[in-house]
Every structure is written in structure tokens, then in C-alpha cells.
mmCIF file with all atom_site columns, C-alpha atoms in Angstrom:
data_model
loop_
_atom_site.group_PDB
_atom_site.id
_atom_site.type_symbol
_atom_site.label_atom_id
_atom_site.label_alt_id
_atom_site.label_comp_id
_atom_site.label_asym_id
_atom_site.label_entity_id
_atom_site.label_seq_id
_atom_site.pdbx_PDB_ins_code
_atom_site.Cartn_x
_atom_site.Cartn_y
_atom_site.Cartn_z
_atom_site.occupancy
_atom_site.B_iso_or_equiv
_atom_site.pdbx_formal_charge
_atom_site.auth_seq_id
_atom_site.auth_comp_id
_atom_site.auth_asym_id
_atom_site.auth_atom_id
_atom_site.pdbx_PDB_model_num
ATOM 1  C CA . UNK A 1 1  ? 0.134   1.230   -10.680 1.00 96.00 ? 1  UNK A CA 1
ATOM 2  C CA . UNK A 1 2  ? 0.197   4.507   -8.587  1.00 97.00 ? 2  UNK A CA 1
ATOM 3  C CA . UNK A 1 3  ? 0.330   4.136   -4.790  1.00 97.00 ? 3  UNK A CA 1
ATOM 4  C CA . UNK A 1 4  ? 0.389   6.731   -2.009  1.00 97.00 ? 4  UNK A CA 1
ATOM 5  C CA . UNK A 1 5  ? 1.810   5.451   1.831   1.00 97.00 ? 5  UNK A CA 1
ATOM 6  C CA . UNK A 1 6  ? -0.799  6.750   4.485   1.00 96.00 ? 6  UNK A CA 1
ATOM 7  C CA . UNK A 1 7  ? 1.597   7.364   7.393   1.00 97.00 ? 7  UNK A CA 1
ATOM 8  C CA . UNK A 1 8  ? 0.624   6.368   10.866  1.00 96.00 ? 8  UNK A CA 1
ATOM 9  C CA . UNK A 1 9  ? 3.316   7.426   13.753  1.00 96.00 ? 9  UNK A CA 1
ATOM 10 C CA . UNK A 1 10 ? 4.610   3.798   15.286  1.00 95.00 ? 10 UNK A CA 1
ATOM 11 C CA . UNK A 1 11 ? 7.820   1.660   15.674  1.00 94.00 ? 11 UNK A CA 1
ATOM 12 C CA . UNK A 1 12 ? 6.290   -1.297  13.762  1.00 95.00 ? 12 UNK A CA 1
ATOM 13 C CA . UNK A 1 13 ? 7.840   -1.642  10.507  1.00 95.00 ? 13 UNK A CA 1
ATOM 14 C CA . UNK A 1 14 ? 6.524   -2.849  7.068   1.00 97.00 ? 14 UNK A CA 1
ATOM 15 C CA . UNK A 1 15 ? 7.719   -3.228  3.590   1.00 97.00 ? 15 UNK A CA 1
ATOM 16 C CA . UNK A 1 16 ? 6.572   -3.677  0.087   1.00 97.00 ? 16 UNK A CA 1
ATOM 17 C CA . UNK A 1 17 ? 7.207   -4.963  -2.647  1.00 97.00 ? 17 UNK A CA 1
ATOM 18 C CA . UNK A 1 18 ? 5.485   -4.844  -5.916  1.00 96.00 ? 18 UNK A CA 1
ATOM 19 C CA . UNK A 1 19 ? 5.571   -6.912  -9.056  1.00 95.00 ? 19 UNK A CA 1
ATOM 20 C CA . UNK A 1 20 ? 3.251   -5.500  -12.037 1.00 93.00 ? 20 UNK A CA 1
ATOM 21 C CA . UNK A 1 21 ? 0.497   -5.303  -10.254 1.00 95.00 ? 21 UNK A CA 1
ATOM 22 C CA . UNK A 1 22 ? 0.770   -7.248  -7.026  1.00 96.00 ? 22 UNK A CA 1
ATOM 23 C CA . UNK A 1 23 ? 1.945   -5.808  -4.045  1.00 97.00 ? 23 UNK A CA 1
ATOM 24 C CA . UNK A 1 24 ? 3.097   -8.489  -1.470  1.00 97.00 ? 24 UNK A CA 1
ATOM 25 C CA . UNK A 1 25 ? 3.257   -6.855  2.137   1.00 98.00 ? 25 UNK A CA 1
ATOM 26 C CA . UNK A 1 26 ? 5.392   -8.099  5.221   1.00 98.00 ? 26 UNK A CA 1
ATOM 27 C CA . UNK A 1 27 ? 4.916   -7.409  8.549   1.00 97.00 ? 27 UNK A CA 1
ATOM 28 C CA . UNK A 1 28 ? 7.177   -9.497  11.454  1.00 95.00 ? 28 UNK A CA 1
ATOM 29 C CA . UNK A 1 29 ? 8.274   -12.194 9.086   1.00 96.00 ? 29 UNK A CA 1
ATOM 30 C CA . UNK A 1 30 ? 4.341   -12.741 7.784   1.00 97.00 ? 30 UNK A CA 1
ATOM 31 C CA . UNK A 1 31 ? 4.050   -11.929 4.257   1.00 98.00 ? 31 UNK A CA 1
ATOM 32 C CA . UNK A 1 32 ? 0.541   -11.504 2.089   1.00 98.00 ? 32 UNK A CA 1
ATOM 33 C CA . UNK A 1 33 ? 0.443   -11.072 -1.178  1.00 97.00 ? 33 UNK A CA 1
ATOM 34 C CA . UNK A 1 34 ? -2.897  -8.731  -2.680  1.00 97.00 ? 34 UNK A CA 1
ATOM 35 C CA . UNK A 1 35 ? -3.326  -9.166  -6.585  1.00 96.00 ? 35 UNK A CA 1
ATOM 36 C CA . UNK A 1 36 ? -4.853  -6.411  -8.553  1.00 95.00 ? 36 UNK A CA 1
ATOM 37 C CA . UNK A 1 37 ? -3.808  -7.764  -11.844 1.00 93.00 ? 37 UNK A CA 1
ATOM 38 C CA . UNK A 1 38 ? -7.711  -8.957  -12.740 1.00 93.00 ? 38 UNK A CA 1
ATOM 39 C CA . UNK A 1 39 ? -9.544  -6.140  -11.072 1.00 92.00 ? 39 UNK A CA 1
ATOM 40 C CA . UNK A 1 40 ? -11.638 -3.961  -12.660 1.00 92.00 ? 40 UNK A CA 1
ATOM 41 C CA . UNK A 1 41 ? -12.313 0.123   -12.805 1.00 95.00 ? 41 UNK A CA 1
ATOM 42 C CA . UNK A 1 42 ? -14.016 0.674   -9.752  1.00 95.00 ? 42 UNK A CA 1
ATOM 43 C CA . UNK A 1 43 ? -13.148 0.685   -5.891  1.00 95.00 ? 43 UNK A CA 1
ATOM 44 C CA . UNK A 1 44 ? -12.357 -2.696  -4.322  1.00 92.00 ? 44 UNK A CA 1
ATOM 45 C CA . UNK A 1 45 ? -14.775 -3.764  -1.232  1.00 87.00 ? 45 UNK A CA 1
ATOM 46 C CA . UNK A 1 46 ? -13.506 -6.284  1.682   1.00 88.00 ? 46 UNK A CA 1
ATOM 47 C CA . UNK A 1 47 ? -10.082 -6.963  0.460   1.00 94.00 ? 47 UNK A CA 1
ATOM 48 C CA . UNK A 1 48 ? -8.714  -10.062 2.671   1.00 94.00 ? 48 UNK A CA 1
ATOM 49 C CA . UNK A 1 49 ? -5.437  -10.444 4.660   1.00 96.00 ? 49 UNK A CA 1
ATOM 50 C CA . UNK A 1 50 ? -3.908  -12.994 7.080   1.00 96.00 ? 50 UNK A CA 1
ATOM 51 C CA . UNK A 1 51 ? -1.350  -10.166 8.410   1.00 97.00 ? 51 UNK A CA 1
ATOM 52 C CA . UNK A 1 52 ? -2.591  -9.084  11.705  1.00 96.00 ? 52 UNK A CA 1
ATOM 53 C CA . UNK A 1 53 ? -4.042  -5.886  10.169  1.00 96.00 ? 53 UNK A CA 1
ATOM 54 C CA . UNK A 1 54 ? -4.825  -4.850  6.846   1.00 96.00 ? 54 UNK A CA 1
ATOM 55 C CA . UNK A 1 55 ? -2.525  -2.426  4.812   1.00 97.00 ? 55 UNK A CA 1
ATOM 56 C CA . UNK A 1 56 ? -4.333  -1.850  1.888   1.00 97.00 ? 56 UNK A CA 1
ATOM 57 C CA . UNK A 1 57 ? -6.546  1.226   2.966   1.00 96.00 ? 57 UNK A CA 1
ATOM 58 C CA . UNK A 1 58 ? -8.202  1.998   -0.134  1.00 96.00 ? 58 UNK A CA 1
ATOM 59 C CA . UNK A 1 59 ? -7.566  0.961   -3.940  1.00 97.00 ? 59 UNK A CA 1
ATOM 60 C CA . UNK A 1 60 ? -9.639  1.834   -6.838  1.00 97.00 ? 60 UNK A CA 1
ATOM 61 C CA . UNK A 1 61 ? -8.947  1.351   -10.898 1.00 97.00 ? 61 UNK A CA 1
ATOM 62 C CA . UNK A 1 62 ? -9.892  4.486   -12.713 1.00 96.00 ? 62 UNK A CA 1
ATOM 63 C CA . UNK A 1 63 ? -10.028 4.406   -16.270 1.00 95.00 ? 63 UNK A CA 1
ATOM 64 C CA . UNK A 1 64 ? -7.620  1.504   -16.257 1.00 94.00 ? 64 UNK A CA 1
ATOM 65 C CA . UNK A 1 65 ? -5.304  2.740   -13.598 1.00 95.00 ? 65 UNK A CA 1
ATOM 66 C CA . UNK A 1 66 ? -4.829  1.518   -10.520 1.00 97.00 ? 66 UNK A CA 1
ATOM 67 C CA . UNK A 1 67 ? -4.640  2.971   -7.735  1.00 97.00 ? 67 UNK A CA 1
ATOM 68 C CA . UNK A 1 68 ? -3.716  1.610   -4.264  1.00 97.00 ? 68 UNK A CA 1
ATOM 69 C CA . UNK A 1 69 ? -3.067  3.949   -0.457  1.00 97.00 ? 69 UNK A CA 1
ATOM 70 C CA . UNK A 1 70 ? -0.908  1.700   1.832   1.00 98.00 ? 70 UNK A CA 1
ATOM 71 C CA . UNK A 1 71 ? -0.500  1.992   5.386   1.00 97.00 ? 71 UNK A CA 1
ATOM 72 C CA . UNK A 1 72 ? 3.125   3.060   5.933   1.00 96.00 ? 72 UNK A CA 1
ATOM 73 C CA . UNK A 1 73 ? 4.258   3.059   9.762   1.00 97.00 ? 73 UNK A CA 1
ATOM 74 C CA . UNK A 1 74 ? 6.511   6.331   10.113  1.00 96.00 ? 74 UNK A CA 1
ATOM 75 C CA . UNK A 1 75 ? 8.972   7.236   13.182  1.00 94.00 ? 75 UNK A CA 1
ATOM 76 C CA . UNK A 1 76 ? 8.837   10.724  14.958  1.00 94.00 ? 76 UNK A CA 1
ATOM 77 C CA . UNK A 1 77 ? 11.730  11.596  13.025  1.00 94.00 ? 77 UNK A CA 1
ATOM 78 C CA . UNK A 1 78 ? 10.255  11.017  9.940   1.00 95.00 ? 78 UNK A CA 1
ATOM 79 C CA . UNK A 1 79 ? 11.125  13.492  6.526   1.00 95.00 ? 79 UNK A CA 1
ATOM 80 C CA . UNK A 1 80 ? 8.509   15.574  5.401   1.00 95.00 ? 80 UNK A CA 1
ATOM 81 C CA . UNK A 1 81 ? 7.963   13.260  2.300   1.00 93.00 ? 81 UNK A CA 1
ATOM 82 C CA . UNK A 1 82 ? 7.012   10.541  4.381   1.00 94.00 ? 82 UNK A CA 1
ATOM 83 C CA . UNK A 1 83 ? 4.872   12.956  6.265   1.00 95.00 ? 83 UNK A CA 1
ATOM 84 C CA . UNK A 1 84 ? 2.669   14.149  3.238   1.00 96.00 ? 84 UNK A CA 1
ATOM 85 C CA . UNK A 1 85 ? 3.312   11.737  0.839   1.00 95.00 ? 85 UNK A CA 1
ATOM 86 C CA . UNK A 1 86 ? 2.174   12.261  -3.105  1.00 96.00 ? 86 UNK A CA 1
ATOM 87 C CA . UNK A 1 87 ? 1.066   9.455   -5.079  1.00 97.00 ? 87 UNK A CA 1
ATOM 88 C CA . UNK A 1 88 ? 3.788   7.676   -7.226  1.00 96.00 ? 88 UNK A CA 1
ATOM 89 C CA . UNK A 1 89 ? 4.169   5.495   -9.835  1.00 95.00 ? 89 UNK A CA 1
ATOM 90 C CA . UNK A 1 90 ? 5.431   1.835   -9.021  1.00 93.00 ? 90 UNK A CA 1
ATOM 91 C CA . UNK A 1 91 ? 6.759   -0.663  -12.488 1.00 72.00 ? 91 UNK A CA 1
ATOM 92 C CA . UNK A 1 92 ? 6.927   -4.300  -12.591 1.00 52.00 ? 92 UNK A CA 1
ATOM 93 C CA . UNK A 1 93 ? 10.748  -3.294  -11.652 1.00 47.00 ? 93 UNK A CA 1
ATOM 94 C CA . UNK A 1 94 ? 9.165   -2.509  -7.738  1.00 42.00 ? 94 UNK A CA 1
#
């Protein structure tokens, strides 16, 4: 699975954490799990969440391989990476 974090400037905080291909998001204690692991190639229309917001902003399988942009909260002090983030490969490992 290859993700990319779309930073938005804020003090919230989330984290990830993937297994094959689920990615389980929590946000204040709340935790959703979103599992890709039957989708097909194409792009992926109304996914669901019972966080407060949703954090999936786009994912798509292309030829096989997904790929999923996540909302990543960022300080003003953030490095350049997590500025302009590139996509990267996530295992079953996380």
C-alpha cells in the first residue's frame, strides 16, 4: 500500500497504524478502522467514519496498488518532509 499524509497546520494530533491493508486511525482516544483489503482498481466513493472527521482524503487501487492520501495534522514547526510529503510505501509490518 502507498500512502501520502496531506498536511493541514493544527494542534490536533492523529496517528496510524496500518496492518496489510487496513489502516486504523485515532483521533482523542476514538479509533476507526478503514479496510481496503477487498477493494478493487478504481477510486473509492463515500468512505464512512465515526471519528469526528474523515481522514481518508482520497484512495484509489491502480493496477492492483493501492493507494491512500491521509490527513496528517502538522505544527508550525513542522520539517520540510512533513511539509511536502512524497508518497511511501507502508508493509503489513506498519
Amino acid at each position: 500500500m502507498m500512502i501520502k499524509y496531506s498536511p493541514q497546520l493544527s494542534d490536533m494530533k492523529i496517528e496510524y497504524v496500518f496492518e496489510g491493508e487496513k489502516i486504523i486511525a485515532t483521533f482523542n482516544g476514538e479509533s476507526d478502522t478503514f479496510d481496503f483489503s477487498q477493494f478493487a482498481d478504481g477510486h473509492a466513493d463515500n468512505i464512512e467514519t465515526t471519528l469526528p472527521f474523515n481522514p481518508i482524503i482520497s484512495a484509489k487501487r491502480v493496477d492492483g496498488v493501492l493507494y491512500v492520501e491521509l490527513l496528517n495534522f502538522i505544527g508550525k514547526d513542522a520539517t520540510e518532509d512533513e511539509k511536502f510529503p512524497k508518497w511511501q510505501e507502508v508493509g503489513s509490518g506498519g
